XYZ file of C-alpha atoms in Angstrom:
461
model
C 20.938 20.795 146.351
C 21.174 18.961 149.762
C 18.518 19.090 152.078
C 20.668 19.897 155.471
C 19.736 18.805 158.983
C 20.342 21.158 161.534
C 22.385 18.142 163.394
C 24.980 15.918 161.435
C 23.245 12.955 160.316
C 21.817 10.514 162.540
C 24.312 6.969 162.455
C 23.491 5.157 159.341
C 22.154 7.870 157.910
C 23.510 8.213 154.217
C 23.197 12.156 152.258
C 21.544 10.946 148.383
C 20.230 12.298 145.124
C 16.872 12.024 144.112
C 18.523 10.349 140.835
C 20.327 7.972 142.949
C 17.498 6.296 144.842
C 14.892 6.542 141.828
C 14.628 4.160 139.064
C 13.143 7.079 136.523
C 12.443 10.769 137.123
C 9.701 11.973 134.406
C 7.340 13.982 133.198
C 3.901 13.570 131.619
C 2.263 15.178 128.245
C -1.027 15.906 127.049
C -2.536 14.833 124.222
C -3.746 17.068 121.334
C -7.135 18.268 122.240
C -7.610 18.234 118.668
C -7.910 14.758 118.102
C -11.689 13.318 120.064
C -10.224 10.098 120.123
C -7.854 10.737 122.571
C -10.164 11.313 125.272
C -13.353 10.313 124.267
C -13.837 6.384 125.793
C -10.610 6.509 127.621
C -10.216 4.229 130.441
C -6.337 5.434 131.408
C -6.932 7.966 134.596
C -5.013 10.953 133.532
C -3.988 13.310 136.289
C -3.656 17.202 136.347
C -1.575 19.108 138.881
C -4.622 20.606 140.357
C -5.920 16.624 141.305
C -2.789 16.544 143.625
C -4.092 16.512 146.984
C -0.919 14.977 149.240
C -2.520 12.046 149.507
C -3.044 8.712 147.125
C -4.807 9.372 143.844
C -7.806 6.770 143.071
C -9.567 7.940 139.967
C -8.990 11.267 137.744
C -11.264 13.682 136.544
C -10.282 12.447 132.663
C -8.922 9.909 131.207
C -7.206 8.990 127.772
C -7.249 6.328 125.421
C -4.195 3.731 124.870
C -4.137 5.667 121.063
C -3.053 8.923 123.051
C -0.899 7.441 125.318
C 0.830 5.408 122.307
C 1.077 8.612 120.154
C 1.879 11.627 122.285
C 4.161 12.271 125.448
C 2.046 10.876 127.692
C 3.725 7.886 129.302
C 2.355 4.908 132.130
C 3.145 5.255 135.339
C 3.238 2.457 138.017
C 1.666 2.155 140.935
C 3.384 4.124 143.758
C 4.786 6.152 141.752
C 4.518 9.719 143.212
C 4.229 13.139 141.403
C 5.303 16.279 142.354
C 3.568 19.855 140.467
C 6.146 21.480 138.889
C 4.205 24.796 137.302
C 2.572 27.490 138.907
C 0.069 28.003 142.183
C 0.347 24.368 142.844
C 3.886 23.846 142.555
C 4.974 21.530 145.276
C 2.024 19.497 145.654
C 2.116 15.861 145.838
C 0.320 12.593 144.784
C 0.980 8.871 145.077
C -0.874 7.123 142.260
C -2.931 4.265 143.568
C -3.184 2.700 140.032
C -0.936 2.689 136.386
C -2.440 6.628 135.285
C -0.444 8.871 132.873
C -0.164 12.411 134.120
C 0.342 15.716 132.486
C 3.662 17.679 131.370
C 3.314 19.674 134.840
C 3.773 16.710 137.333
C 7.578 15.224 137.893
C 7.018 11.363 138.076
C 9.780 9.787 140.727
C 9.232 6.005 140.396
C 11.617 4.827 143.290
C 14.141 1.924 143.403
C 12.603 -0.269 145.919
C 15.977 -1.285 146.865
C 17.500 2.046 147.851
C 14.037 4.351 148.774
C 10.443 2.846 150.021
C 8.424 5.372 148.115
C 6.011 6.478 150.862
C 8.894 7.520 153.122
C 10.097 9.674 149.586
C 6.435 11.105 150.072
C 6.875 12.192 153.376
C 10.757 13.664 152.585
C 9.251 15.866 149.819
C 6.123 17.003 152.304
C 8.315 17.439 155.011
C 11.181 20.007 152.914
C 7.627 21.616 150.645
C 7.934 24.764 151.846
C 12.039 24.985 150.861
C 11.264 22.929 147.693
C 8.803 25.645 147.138
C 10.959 28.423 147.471
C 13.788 26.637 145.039
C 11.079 27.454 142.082
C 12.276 30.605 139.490
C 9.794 33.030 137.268
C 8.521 36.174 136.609
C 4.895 35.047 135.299
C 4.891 31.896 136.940
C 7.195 29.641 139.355
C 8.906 26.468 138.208
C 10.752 23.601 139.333
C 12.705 21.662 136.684
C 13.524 18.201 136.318
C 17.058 18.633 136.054
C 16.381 20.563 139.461
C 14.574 18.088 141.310
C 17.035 15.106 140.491
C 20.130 16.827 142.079
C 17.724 17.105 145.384
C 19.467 15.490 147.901
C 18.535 14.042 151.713
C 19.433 12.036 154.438
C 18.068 8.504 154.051
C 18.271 5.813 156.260
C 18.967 2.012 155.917
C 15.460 1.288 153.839
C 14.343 -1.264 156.697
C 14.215 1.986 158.619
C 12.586 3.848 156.079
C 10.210 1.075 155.913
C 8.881 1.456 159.568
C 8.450 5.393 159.195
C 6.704 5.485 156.285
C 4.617 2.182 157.967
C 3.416 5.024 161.079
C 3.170 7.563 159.196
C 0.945 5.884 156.398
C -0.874 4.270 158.685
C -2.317 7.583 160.546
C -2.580 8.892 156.614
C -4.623 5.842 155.789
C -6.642 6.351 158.621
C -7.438 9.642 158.006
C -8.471 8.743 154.544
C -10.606 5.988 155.205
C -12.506 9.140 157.283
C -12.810 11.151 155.048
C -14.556 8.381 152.979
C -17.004 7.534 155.311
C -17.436 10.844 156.350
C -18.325 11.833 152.451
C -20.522 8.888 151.974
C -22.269 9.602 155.223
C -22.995 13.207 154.147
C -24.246 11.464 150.100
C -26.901 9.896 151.728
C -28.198 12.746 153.708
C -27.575 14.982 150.233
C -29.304 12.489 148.313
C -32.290 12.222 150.719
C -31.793 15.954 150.544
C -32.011 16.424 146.816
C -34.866 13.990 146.540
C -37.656 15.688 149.381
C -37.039 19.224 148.952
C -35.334 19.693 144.885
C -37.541 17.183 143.303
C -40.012 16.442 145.472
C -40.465 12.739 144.806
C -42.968 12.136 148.136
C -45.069 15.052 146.914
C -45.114 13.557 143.115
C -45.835 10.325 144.492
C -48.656 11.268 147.080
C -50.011 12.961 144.000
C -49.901 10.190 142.186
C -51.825 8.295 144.680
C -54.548 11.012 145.059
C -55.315 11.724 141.097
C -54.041 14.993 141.414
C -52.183 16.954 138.070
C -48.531 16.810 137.584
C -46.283 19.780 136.547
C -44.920 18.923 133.398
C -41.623 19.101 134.267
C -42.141 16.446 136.627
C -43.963 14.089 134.369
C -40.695 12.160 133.894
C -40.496 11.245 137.633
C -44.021 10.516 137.848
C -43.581 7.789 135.305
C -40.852 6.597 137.470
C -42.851 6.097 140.172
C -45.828 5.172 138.972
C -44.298 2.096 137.318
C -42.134 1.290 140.695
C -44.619 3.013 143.344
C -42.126 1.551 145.880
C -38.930 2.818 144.911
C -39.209 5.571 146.788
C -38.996 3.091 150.399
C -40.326 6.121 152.962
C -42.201 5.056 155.445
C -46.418 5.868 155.508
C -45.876 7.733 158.851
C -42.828 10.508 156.840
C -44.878 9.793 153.664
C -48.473 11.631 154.454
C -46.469 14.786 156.239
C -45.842 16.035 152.836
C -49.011 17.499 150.708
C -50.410 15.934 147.504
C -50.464 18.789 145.212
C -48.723 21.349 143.250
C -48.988 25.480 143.136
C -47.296 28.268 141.169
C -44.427 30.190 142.462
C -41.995 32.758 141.263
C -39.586 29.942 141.215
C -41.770 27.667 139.347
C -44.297 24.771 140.588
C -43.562 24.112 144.530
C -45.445 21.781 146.965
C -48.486 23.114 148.057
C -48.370 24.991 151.336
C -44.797 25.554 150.931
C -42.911 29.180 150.485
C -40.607 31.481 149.031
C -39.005 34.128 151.275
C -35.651 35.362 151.522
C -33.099 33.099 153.596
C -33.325 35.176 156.745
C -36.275 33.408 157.378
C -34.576 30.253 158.356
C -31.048 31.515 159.106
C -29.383 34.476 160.235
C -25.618 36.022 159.566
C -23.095 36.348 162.875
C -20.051 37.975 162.150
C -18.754 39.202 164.803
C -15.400 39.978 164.597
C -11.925 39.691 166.993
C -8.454 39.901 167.112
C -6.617 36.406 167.991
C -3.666 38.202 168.618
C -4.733 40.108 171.168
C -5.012 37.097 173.238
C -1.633 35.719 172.092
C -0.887 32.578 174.617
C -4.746 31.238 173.510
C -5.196 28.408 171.514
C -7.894 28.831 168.846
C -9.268 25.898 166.630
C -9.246 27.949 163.148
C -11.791 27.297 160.431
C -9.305 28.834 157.141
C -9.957 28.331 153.564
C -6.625 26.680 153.155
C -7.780 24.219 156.544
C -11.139 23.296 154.199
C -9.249 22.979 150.919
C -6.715 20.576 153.248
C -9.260 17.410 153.900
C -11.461 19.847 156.286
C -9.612 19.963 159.293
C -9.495 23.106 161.335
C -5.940 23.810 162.279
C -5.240 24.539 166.307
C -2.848 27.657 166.573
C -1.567 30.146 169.195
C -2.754 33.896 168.923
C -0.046 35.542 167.899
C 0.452 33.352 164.984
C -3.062 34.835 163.784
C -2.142 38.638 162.272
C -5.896 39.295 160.970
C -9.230 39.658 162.345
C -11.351 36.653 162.094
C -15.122 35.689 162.936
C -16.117 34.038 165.814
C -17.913 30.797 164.863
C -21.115 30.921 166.864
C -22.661 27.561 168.503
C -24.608 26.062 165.497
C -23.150 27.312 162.336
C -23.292 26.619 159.071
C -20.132 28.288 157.266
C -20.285 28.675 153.510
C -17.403 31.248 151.475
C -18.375 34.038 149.684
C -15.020 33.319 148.081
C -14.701 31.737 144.726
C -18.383 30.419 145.273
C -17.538 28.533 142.115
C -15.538 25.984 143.924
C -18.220 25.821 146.999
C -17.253 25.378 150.159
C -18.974 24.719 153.140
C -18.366 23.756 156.402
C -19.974 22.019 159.294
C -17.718 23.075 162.667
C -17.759 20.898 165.663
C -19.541 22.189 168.381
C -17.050 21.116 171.154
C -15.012 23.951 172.359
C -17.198 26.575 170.807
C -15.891 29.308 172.290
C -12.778 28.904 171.198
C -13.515 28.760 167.601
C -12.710 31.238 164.861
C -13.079 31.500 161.209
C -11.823 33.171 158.262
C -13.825 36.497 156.954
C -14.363 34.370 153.763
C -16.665 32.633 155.276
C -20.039 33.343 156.166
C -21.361 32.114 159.518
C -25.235 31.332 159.317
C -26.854 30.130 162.122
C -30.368 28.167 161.820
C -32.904 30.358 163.520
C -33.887 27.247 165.183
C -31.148 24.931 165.838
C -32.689 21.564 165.253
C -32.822 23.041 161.339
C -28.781 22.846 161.043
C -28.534 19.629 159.117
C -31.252 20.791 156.466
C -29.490 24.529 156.402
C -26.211 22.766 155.566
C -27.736 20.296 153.054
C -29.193 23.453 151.668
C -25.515 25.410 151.389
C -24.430 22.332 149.743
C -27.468 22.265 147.156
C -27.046 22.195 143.434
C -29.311 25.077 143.694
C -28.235 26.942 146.344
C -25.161 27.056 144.511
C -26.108 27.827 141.391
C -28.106 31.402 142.992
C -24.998 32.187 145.090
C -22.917 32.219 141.871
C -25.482 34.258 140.411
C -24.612 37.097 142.562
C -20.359 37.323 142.441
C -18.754 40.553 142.508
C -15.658 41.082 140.850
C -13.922 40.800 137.695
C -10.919 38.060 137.595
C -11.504 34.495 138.611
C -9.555 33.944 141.133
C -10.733 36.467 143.934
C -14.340 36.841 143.061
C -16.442 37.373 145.953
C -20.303 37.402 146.834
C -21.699 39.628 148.999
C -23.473 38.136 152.843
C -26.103 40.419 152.910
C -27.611 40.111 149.307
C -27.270 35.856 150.288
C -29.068 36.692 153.361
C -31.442 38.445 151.312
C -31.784 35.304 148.586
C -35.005 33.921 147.646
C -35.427 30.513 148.835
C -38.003 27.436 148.974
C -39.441 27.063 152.483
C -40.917 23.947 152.968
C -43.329 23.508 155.994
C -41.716 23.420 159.554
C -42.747 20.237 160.376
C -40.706 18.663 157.032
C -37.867 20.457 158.282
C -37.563 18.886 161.676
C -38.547 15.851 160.187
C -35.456 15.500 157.940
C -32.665 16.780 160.662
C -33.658 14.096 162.603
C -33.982 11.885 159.906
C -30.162 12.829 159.306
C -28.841 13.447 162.586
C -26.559 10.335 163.062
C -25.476 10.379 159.710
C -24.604 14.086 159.864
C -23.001 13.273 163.435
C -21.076 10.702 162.917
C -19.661 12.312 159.714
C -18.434 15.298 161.830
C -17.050 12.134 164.530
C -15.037 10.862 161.665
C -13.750 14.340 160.704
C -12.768 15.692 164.191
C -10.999 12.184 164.637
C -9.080 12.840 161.345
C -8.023 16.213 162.893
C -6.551 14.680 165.492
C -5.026 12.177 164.115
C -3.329 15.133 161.733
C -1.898 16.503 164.365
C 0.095 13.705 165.509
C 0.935 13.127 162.185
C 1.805 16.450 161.871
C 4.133 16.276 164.713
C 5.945 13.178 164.365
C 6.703 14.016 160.217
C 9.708 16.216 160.945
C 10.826 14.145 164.078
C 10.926 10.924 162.260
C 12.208 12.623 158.779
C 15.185 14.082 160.191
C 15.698 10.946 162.906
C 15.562 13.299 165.560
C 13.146 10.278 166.692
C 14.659 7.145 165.906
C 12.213 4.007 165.759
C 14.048 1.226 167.870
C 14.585 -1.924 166.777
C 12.863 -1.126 163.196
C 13.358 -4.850 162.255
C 11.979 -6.329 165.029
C 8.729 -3.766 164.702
C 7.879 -4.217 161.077
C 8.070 -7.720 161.850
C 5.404 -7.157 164.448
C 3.248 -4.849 161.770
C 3.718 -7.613 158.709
């Protein structure tokens, strides 16, 4: 099938196969789950079409030994090679493989001749035609592209020097954008970690316990030994150090700090969903907080009124938003707080704000808890998989730990530049998407032609 411009190509411009600019068009396998030795100690990344995330893959969630890759349909891949879903709800998705990986029977492996294609501007060709490449897939149960399919896919490519430069701008804003969203996630680790360690396993309070003589729970006995063979491993300073207490009490959720409580979330945070229309004010732009926006690298998507056809929530100066949606894959959210007003987000999520606002970083470390987690999923509704829900009010209602107020303005501004400079990186990314966003179908179809292409990559070597 060719991929038509709505103009006759641009000059130099030459209508080609998939087959004809790739070296090998493939598919993956799996190895028998049957036989422990194909997985266990594998080194070989091994990516599923749910791990393609239109951007490069680094690592996979498993990986399989050279025996399964030597005795089933699994095959190596090289570097650049990029995959395309073929099966189901991710069909279309993409992935350029940073590394040699294997992949599984759902993925179509295009390994491009580097003399005919540069295999990041093949990226962008597939990203850029998704949505008709999507539409191209057949089923009753379930849609699918073929192989056979995908070779005959044909599109205007230019001379590759050309190629070269469009795939150099728009891999460069990609890159950048990735390198942010890197930062950004280490950035948020540390306050997670620091996080995890205060107010999950209370390391200061088993180590000022430590110090004073006082009993250990038992099922902190294992940290104390920690400590009390590296007393400084901890590295908080004396002055954050003596604001938390030295002993333990009984709770309904087990031994807690002393001094510390349980009470129901409210407490700390409070729901806001008020509701409007976007289309009702159809010119305005609105920066939308959707779970497809979160599930794409985070980035809230700017769009007119009218495109918006359902009522959203208003995201209130402050929020926290976490989705009552699927709370199995958790997702939470930390919106700018530039252009407030104009903000909106899906009735998946659930808008908390902190009753006082210096609490935001801890009430978003909390959302993204092991243990807040683990009692939202507690309370789904709903009886397939894919649209469970839970319900605001009963995690408004949620027993929580409450540690003393003076702890909790001590860690959000403990955290505040790390938690700020994560959302810096983020809202930079966004932007940077959108220009990306803008110049993919211009320079894809040469409506914008790059001039002098040899003269500029000789400028970017």
């Amino acid at each position: 099938m060719e991929f038509s411009h709505s103009a006759p190509l641009p000059n130099g411009w030459t209508m080609l196969s998939l087959e004809s600019v790739c070296k090998k068009i493939t598919s993956g396998g799996t190895p028998s789950r049957k036989y422990p030795e194909f997985y266990e100690g594998g080194t070989i990344p091994w990516v599923k079409t749910k791990e393609l995330n239109d951007s490069w893959i680094y690592d996979t969630e498993e990986h399989i030994t050279d025996k399964a890759l030597n005795t089933s349909s699994a095959k190596l891949l090289p570097r650049n090679t990029i995959l395309l879903a073929m099966y189901g709800a991710t069909v279309a998705q993409l992935g350029i493989l940073a590394n040699k990986m294997a992949c599984n029977q759902a993925s179509c492996a295009l390994i491009a001749d580097e003399e005919k294609a540069h295999f990041r501007f093949l990226f962008y060709l597939l990203l850029e035609h998704r949505k008709v490449i999507k539409s191209l897939s057949v089923g009753a149960a379930q849609q699918n592209l073929s192989a056979k399919q995908i070779k005959q896919f044909s599109f205007g490519f230019p001379l590759f020097a050309e190629q070269r430069a469009i795939a150099h701008i728009l891999g460069s804003l990609d890159d950048k954008i990735e390198l942010n969203r890197q930062m950004a996630q280490t950035l948020e680790s540390i306050a997670r970690a620091i996080f995890k360690s205060w107010f999950v396993d209370f390391d200061p309070v088993v180590v000022n316990a430590l110090r004073a003589g006082n009993s250990i729970p038992d099922k902190f006995t294992k940290r104390a030994a920690r400590y009390r063979d590296n007393p400084d491993e901890l590295s908080l300073s004396e002055e954050i150090q003596c604001q938390f207490p030295d002993r333990f009490q009984d709770s309904e959720l087990g031994p807690i700090p002393e001094r510390w409580e349980i009470g129901p979330l409210k407490q700390i945070a409070s729901l806001s969903t008020k509701t409007i229309q976007p289309k009702n004010d159809p010119l305005k732009l609105w920066v939308h907080y959707s779970i497809p926006a979160y599930d794409d690298g985070k980035m809230p998507k700017t769009e007119q009124g009218q495109t918006i056809m359902s009522g959203k929530y208003l995201v209130p100066k402050h929020a926290v938003l976490a989705s009552k949606l699927n709370p199995q894959f958790p997702r939470v959210w930390l919106p700018m707080q530039d252009g407030i007003e104009d903000s909106i987000c899906s009735t998946e999520f659930m808008p908390f704000i902190p009753r006082d606002s210096d609490e935001r970083n801890l009430l978003y470390m909390f959302f993204l808890s092991d243990v807040a987690q683990r009692e939202i999923t507690n309370r789904v509704t709903g009886s397939t998989g894919s649209r469970q829900r839970v319900r605001p009010k009963d995690i408004e209602q949620m027993n929580i730990l409450i540690p003393e107020k003076r702890l909790r303005i001590i860690y959000s501004d403990l955290t505040n530049g790390l938690i700020g400079l994560s959302l810096e990186k983020q809202d930079e990314s966004a932007t940077l998407a959108n220009i990306r966003d803008t110049l993919l179908p211009k320079l894809i179809s040469g409506e914008l032609r790059i001039k002098d292409f040899e003269r500029f990559l000789g400028k970017v070597a």
